[in-house]
Amino acid sequence: MLVLSLIGTAAAVPASSAAADGTEESDISDSGEINITAVEQYVHEAVNEERTADGADELEFDTELRDIAQDHSGDMAERGYFSHVDPEGNAFTDRYADAGYDCSVNGYTGGENIAQTWYDTPVNTGDGTIVHYEDERELGYGIAEQWMNSQGHRENLLADHWENQGIGIHITDDDKVFATQNFC
C-alpha cells in the first residue's frame, strides 16, 4: 500500500499587520462573512480545471472526505499547528480510520495536501508576489494555485490514480485560513 502525504515548501505570511475585520467562521455568508462551503467548491472546481488541462480525469467531490478534511483544518487552527501529523502523532490514514472511511484505490490508501493562507489580508507568497483574496472564488482558486506552485502538492493533485477528493476549509477569527485536501 502506498500512502501519499505532502507538505508545501512554506505557508503564506501576511504582507502587513493589517487589522482583522472580525470575520467569524460561517458556512453561509449573512452580512459580509465568507461562505466556507463556496470556498470548498471553488477549490474543487479549480483542482478539476487543473486536472483536465493536464489530461487527468476530474475528481468527484466526496462529502465524507470533506468532513475528514474539515476536521483536520479545524484541529490545526484550534491547536496552532500546521502539519499532516497532529500533536498526538496521528496522520491522515488515522483520521480516515477514525471516521470509518475505507480508501483503497489503484493500490493507494489515500493522500493529503494542506495549505495555509489568509482571507482579506495581503499575503506575501514568498517570491515577492502579494495576493489579496477578497471573495470566496479568489480564495478557493488561490488555494489551488498554491498547491499547483508546489512540486509535491502538484504531483499529488494531478495524480491520475485518484477518483475522489474532499476539501475542508477553516477560517479563524483573525482570517487565517487552513485548507486540507484529502484524496481517495
PDB file of C-alpha atoms in Angstrom:
ATOM      1  CA  MET A   1       0.000   0.000   0.000  1.00  0.00           C
ATOM      2  CA  LEU A   2       1.297   3.405  -0.953  1.00  0.00           C
ATOM      3  CA  VAL A   3       0.407   6.408   1.169  1.00  0.00           C
ATOM      4  CA  LEU A   4       0.969   9.932  -0.108  1.00  0.00           C
ATOM      5  CA  SER A   5       1.271  12.838   2.274  1.00  0.00           C
ATOM      6  CA  LEU A   6       2.812  16.114   1.220  1.00  0.00           C
ATOM      7  CA  ILE A   7       3.625  19.398   2.910  1.00  0.00           C
ATOM      8  CA  GLY A   8       4.320  22.516   0.911  1.00  0.00           C
ATOM      9  CA  THR A   9       7.555  24.414   0.980  1.00  0.00           C
ATOM     10  CA  ALA A  10       6.121  27.181   3.151  1.00  0.00           C
ATOM     11  CA  ALA A  11       2.887  28.646   4.370  1.00  0.00           C
ATOM     12  CA  ALA A  12       1.942  32.097   3.170  1.00  0.00           C
ATOM     13  CA  VAL A  13       2.545  35.022   5.526  1.00  0.00           C
ATOM     14  CA  PRO A  14       0.687  38.305   5.880  1.00  0.00           C
ATOM     15  CA  ALA A  15       2.291  41.107   3.882  1.00  0.00           C
ATOM     16  CA  SER A  16       1.438  43.625   6.581  1.00  0.00           C
ATOM     17  CA  SER A  17      -0.045  43.772  10.032  1.00  0.00           C
ATOM     18  CA  ALA A  18      -3.435  44.897   8.713  1.00  0.00           C
ATOM     19  CA  ALA A  19      -6.180  44.618  11.315  1.00  0.00           C
ATOM     20  CA  ALA A  20      -8.515  41.652  11.049  1.00  0.00           C
ATOM     21  CA  ASP A  21     -12.068  42.508  10.050  1.00  0.00           C
ATOM     22  CA  GLY A  22     -13.612  40.227  12.670  1.00  0.00           C
ATOM     23  CA  THR A  23     -14.919  37.662  10.170  1.00  0.00           C
ATOM     24  CA  GLU A  24     -16.185  34.641  12.034  1.00  0.00           C
ATOM     25  CA  GLU A  25     -16.484  31.097  10.805  1.00  0.00           C
ATOM     26  CA  SER A  26     -19.663  30.560   8.833  1.00  0.00           C
ATOM     27  CA  ASP A  27     -20.961  28.069   6.336  1.00  0.00           C
ATOM     28  CA  ILE A  28     -23.184  30.687   4.759  1.00  0.00           C
ATOM     29  CA  SER A  29     -22.452  34.361   4.401  1.00  0.00           C
ATOM     30  CA  ASP A  30     -25.029  36.614   6.028  1.00  0.00           C
ATOM     31  CA  SER A  31     -23.509  40.065   6.340  1.00  0.00           C
ATOM     32  CA  GLY A  32     -20.178  40.064   4.589  1.00  0.00           C
ATOM     33  CA  GLU A  33     -18.979  36.835   6.179  1.00  0.00           C
ATOM     34  CA  ILE A  34     -17.319  34.287   3.958  1.00  0.00           C
ATOM     35  CA  ASN A  35     -19.208  31.231   2.741  1.00  0.00           C
ATOM     36  CA  ILE A  36     -16.936  28.271   3.619  1.00  0.00           C
ATOM     37  CA  THR A  37     -18.932  25.830   1.503  1.00  0.00           C
ATOM     38  CA  ALA A  38     -18.482  28.078  -1.539  1.00  0.00           C
ATOM     39  CA  VAL A  39     -14.713  28.265  -0.932  1.00  0.00           C
ATOM     40  CA  GLU A  40     -14.533  24.452  -0.780  1.00  0.00           C
ATOM     41  CA  GLN A  41     -16.493  24.173  -4.028  1.00  0.00           C
ATOM     42  CA  TYR A  42     -14.248  26.728  -5.745  1.00  0.00           C
ATOM     43  CA  VAL A  43     -11.146  24.781  -4.674  1.00  0.00           C
ATOM     44  CA  HIS A  44     -12.775  21.629  -6.057  1.00  0.00           C
ATOM     45  CA  GLU A  45     -13.603  23.413  -9.319  1.00  0.00           C
ATOM     46  CA  ALA A  46     -10.098  24.877  -9.666  1.00  0.00           C
ATOM     47  CA  VAL A  47      -8.481  21.487  -8.983  1.00  0.00           C
ATOM     48  CA  ASN A  48     -10.617  19.836 -11.664  1.00  0.00           C
ATOM     49  CA  GLU A  49      -9.744  22.580 -14.143  1.00  0.00           C
ATOM     50  CA  GLU A  50      -6.041  21.928 -13.483  1.00  0.00           C
ATOM     51  CA  ARG A  51      -6.534  18.169 -13.803  1.00  0.00           C
ATOM     52  CA  THR A  52      -8.413  18.348 -17.103  1.00  0.00           C
ATOM     53  CA  ALA A  53      -5.869  20.817 -18.511  1.00  0.00           C
ATOM     54  CA  ASP A  54      -3.208  18.216 -17.654  1.00  0.00           C
ATOM     55  CA  GLY A  55      -5.198  15.355 -19.239  1.00  0.00           C
ATOM     56  CA  ALA A  56      -6.356  13.745 -15.979  1.00  0.00           C
ATOM     57  CA  ASP A  57      -9.954  12.887 -15.131  1.00  0.00           C
ATOM     58  CA  GLU A  58     -11.971  15.167 -12.894  1.00  0.00           C
ATOM     59  CA  LEU A  59     -12.344  14.137  -9.268  1.00  0.00           C
ATOM     60  CA  GLU A  60     -15.728  13.554  -7.646  1.00  0.00           C
ATOM     61  CA  PHE A  61     -16.457  15.660  -4.569  1.00  0.00           C
ATOM     62  CA  ASP A  62     -16.671  13.268  -1.613  1.00  0.00           C
ATOM     63  CA  THR A  63     -18.582  14.635   1.390  1.00  0.00           C
ATOM     64  CA  GLU A  64     -17.105  12.020   3.749  1.00  0.00           C
ATOM     65  CA  LEU A  65     -13.591  13.117   2.750  1.00  0.00           C
ATOM     66  CA  ARG A  66     -14.711  16.748   3.131  1.00  0.00           C
ATOM     67  CA  ASP A  67     -15.763  16.050   6.714  1.00  0.00           C
ATOM     68  CA  ILE A  68     -12.364  14.458   7.464  1.00  0.00           C
ATOM     69  CA  ALA A  69     -10.590  17.396   5.806  1.00  0.00           C
ATOM     70  CA  GLN A  70     -12.715  19.965   7.680  1.00  0.00           C
ATOM     71  CA  ASP A  71     -11.937  18.273  10.992  1.00  0.00           C
ATOM     72  CA  HIS A  72      -8.195  18.382  10.269  1.00  0.00           C
ATOM     73  CA  SER A  73      -8.243  22.020   9.155  1.00  0.00           C
ATOM     74  CA  GLY A  74     -10.222  22.950  12.271  1.00  0.00           C
ATOM     75  CA  ASP A  75      -7.873  20.996  14.514  1.00  0.00           C
ATOM     76  CA  MET A  76      -4.799  22.711  13.043  1.00  0.00           C
ATOM     77  CA  ALA A  77      -6.413  26.113  13.573  1.00  0.00           C
ATOM     78  CA  GLU A  78      -7.654  25.420  17.090  1.00  0.00           C
ATOM     79  CA  ARG A  79      -4.448  23.819  18.347  1.00  0.00           C
ATOM     80  CA  GLY A  80      -1.998  26.028  16.469  1.00  0.00           C
ATOM     81  CA  TYR A  81      -0.041  23.610  14.288  1.00  0.00           C
ATOM     82  CA  PHE A  82       0.412  23.160  10.532  1.00  0.00           C
ATOM     83  CA  SER A  83       1.214  19.560   9.683  1.00  0.00           C
ATOM     84  CA  HIS A  84      -0.171  16.344   8.266  1.00  0.00           C
ATOM     85  CA  VAL A  85       0.513  14.791  11.662  1.00  0.00           C
ATOM     86  CA  ASP A  86      -1.338  16.070  14.710  1.00  0.00           C
ATOM     87  CA  PRO A  87       0.411  16.596  18.075  1.00  0.00           C
ATOM     88  CA  GLU A  88      -0.501  13.033  19.120  1.00  0.00           C
ATOM     89  CA  GLY A  89       1.184  11.588  16.029  1.00  0.00           C
ATOM     90  CA  ASN A  90      -1.969  10.792  14.025  1.00  0.00           C
ATOM     91  CA  ALA A  91      -1.694  11.100  10.232  1.00  0.00           C
ATOM     92  CA  PHE A  92      -4.446  11.274   7.621  1.00  0.00           C
ATOM     93  CA  THR A  93      -4.665   7.468   7.479  1.00  0.00           C
ATOM     94  CA  ASP A  94      -5.555   7.526  11.183  1.00  0.00           C
ATOM     95  CA  ARG A  95      -8.189  10.205  10.527  1.00  0.00           C
ATOM     96  CA  TYR A  96      -9.659   8.081   7.713  1.00  0.00           C
ATOM     97  CA  ALA A  97      -9.809   5.069  10.041  1.00  0.00           C
ATOM     98  CA  ASP A  98     -11.332   7.075  12.912  1.00  0.00           C
ATOM     99  CA  ALA A  99     -14.086   8.258  10.539  1.00  0.00           C
ATOM    100  CA  GLY A 100     -14.667   4.704   9.261  1.00  0.00           C
ATOM    101  CA  TYR A 101     -13.554   5.763   5.778  1.00  0.00           C
ATOM    102  CA  ASP A 102     -12.039   2.934   3.741  1.00  0.00           C
ATOM    103  CA  CYS A 103      -9.850   4.087   0.867  1.00  0.00           C
ATOM    104  CA  SER A 104      -8.288   1.614  -1.484  1.00  0.00           C
ATOM    105  CA  VAL A 105      -7.938   2.956  -4.979  1.00  0.00           C
ATOM    106  CA  ASN A 106      -5.448   1.675  -7.529  1.00  0.00           C
ATOM    107  CA  GLY A 107      -3.128   0.428  -4.770  1.00  0.00           C
ATOM    108  CA  TYR A 108      -3.236   3.672  -2.767  1.00  0.00           C
ATOM    109  CA  THR A 109      -4.740   4.204   0.667  1.00  0.00           C
ATOM    110  CA  GLY A 110      -5.310   7.924   0.241  1.00  0.00           C
ATOM    111  CA  GLY A 111      -3.448  11.178   0.130  1.00  0.00           C
ATOM    112  CA  GLU A 112      -3.480  14.655   1.562  1.00  0.00           C
ATOM    113  CA  ASN A 113      -2.429  18.203   0.715  1.00  0.00           C
ATOM    114  CA  ILE A 114      -2.584  21.056   3.211  1.00  0.00           C
ATOM    115  CA  ALA A 115      -2.254  24.803   2.806  1.00  0.00           C
ATOM    116  CA  GLN A 116      -2.338  27.892   4.998  1.00  0.00           C
ATOM    117  CA  THR A 117      -3.025  31.469   3.913  1.00  0.00           C
ATOM    118  CA  TRP A 118      -5.182  34.468   4.902  1.00  0.00           C
ATOM    119  CA  TYR A 119      -8.535  35.810   3.760  1.00  0.00           C
ATOM    120  CA  ASP A 120      -8.993  39.540   3.127  1.00  0.00           C
ATOM    121  CA  THR A 121      -5.398  40.251   4.155  1.00  0.00           C
ATOM    122  CA  PRO A 122      -2.492  40.967   1.784  1.00  0.00           C
ATOM    123  CA  VAL A 123      -0.283  37.874   1.631  1.00  0.00           C
ATOM    124  CA  ASN A 124       3.346  37.592   0.520  1.00  0.00           C
ATOM    125  CA  THR A 125       3.609  34.330  -1.395  1.00  0.00           C
ATOM    126  CA  GLY A 126       7.343  34.042  -0.721  1.00  0.00           C
ATOM    127  CA  ASP A 127       8.549  35.080  -4.169  1.00  0.00           C
ATOM    128  CA  GLY A 128       7.760  38.765  -3.647  1.00  0.00           C
ATOM    129  CA  THR A 129       4.248  38.474  -5.062  1.00  0.00           C
ATOM    130  CA  ILE A 130       1.456  39.928  -2.951  1.00  0.00           C
ATOM    131  CA  VAL A 131      -2.011  38.377  -3.246  1.00  0.00           C
ATOM    132  CA  HIS A 132      -5.198  39.540  -1.586  1.00  0.00           C
ATOM    133  CA  TYR A 133      -8.157  37.136  -1.589  1.00  0.00           C
ATOM    134  CA  GLU A 134     -11.306  39.242  -1.232  1.00  0.00           C
ATOM    135  CA  ASP A 135     -14.048  36.726  -2.011  1.00  0.00           C
ATOM    136  CA  GLU A 136     -14.778  33.004  -1.962  1.00  0.00           C
ATOM    137  CA  ARG A 137     -13.765  32.397  -5.579  1.00  0.00           C
ATOM    138  CA  GLU A 138     -10.429  34.238  -5.264  1.00  0.00           C
ATOM    139  CA  LEU A 139      -9.635  32.320  -2.073  1.00  0.00           C
ATOM    140  CA  GLY A 140     -10.616  28.929  -3.495  1.00  0.00           C
ATOM    141  CA  TYR A 141      -8.661  29.410  -6.709  1.00  0.00           C
ATOM    142  CA  GLY A 142      -5.746  30.873  -4.725  1.00  0.00           C
ATOM    143  CA  ILE A 143      -5.505  27.766  -2.542  1.00  0.00           C
ATOM    144  CA  ALA A 144      -5.472  25.535  -5.626  1.00  0.00           C
ATOM    145  CA  GLU A 145      -2.811  27.764  -7.190  1.00  0.00           C
ATOM    146  CA  GLN A 146      -0.718  27.491  -4.013  1.00  0.00           C
ATOM    147  CA  TRP A 147      -0.799  23.698  -4.352  1.00  0.00           C
ATOM    148  CA  MET A 148      -0.025  23.901  -8.076  1.00  0.00           C
ATOM    149  CA  ASN A 149       3.040  26.040  -7.316  1.00  0.00           C
ATOM    150  CA  SER A 150       4.468  23.372  -5.011  1.00  0.00           C
ATOM    151  CA  GLN A 151       6.097  20.410  -6.784  1.00  0.00           C
ATOM    152  CA  GLY A 152       4.895  17.715  -4.371  1.00  0.00           C
ATOM    153  CA  HIS A 153       1.390  19.104  -3.994  1.00  0.00           C
ATOM    154  CA  ARG A 154       1.089  19.495  -7.759  1.00  0.00           C
ATOM    155  CA  GLU A 155       2.093  15.869  -8.355  1.00  0.00           C
ATOM    156  CA  ASN A 156      -0.411  14.680  -5.738  1.00  0.00           C
ATOM    157  CA  LEU A 157      -3.200  16.898  -7.108  1.00  0.00           C
ATOM    158  CA  LEU A 158      -2.633  15.781 -10.721  1.00  0.00           C
ATOM    159  CA  ALA A 159      -2.071  12.064  -9.989  1.00  0.00           C
ATOM    160  CA  ASP A 160      -4.291  10.023 -12.275  1.00  0.00           C
ATOM    161  CA  HIS A 161      -4.967   7.292  -9.711  1.00  0.00           C
ATOM    162  CA  TRP A 162      -7.252   9.461  -7.532  1.00  0.00           C
ATOM    163  CA  GLU A 163     -11.011   9.273  -8.049  1.00  0.00           C
ATOM    164  CA  ASN A 164     -12.396  11.454  -5.221  1.00  0.00           C
ATOM    165  CA  GLN A 165     -11.425  14.467  -3.185  1.00  0.00           C
ATOM    166  CA  GLY A 166     -12.749  16.266  -0.154  1.00  0.00           C
ATOM    167  CA  ILE A 167     -11.824  19.865   0.618  1.00  0.00           C
ATOM    168  CA  GLY A 168     -12.029  21.182   4.175  1.00  0.00           C
ATOM    169  CA  ILE A 169     -11.575  24.869   4.966  1.00  0.00           C
ATOM    170  CA  HIS A 170     -11.349  26.525   8.375  1.00  0.00           C
ATOM    171  CA  ILE A 171     -11.014  30.275   8.847  1.00  0.00           C
ATOM    172  CA  THR A 172     -10.070  31.728  12.230  1.00  0.00           C
ATOM    173  CA  ASP A 173     -11.460  34.945  13.685  1.00  0.00           C
ATOM    174  CA  ASP A 174      -8.275  36.725  12.520  1.00  0.00           C
ATOM    175  CA  ASP A 175      -8.811  35.478   8.919  1.00  0.00           C
ATOM    176  CA  LYS A 176      -6.111  32.789   8.934  1.00  0.00           C
ATOM    177  CA  VAL A 177      -7.168  30.057   6.502  1.00  0.00           C
ATOM    178  CA  PHE A 178      -6.345  26.372   6.903  1.00  0.00           C
ATOM    179  CA  ALA A 179      -7.110  24.108   3.942  1.00  0.00           C
ATOM    180  CA  THR A 180      -6.962  20.333   3.750  1.00  0.00           C
ATOM    181  CA  GLN A 181      -7.445  18.300   0.573  1.00  0.00           C
ATOM    182  CA  ASN A 182      -7.964  14.572   1.052  1.00  0.00           C
ATOM    183  CA  PHE A 183      -7.850  12.100  -1.822  1.00  0.00           C
ATOM    184  CA  CYS A 184      -9.083   8.601  -2.471  1.00  0.00           C
TER     185      CYS A 184
END
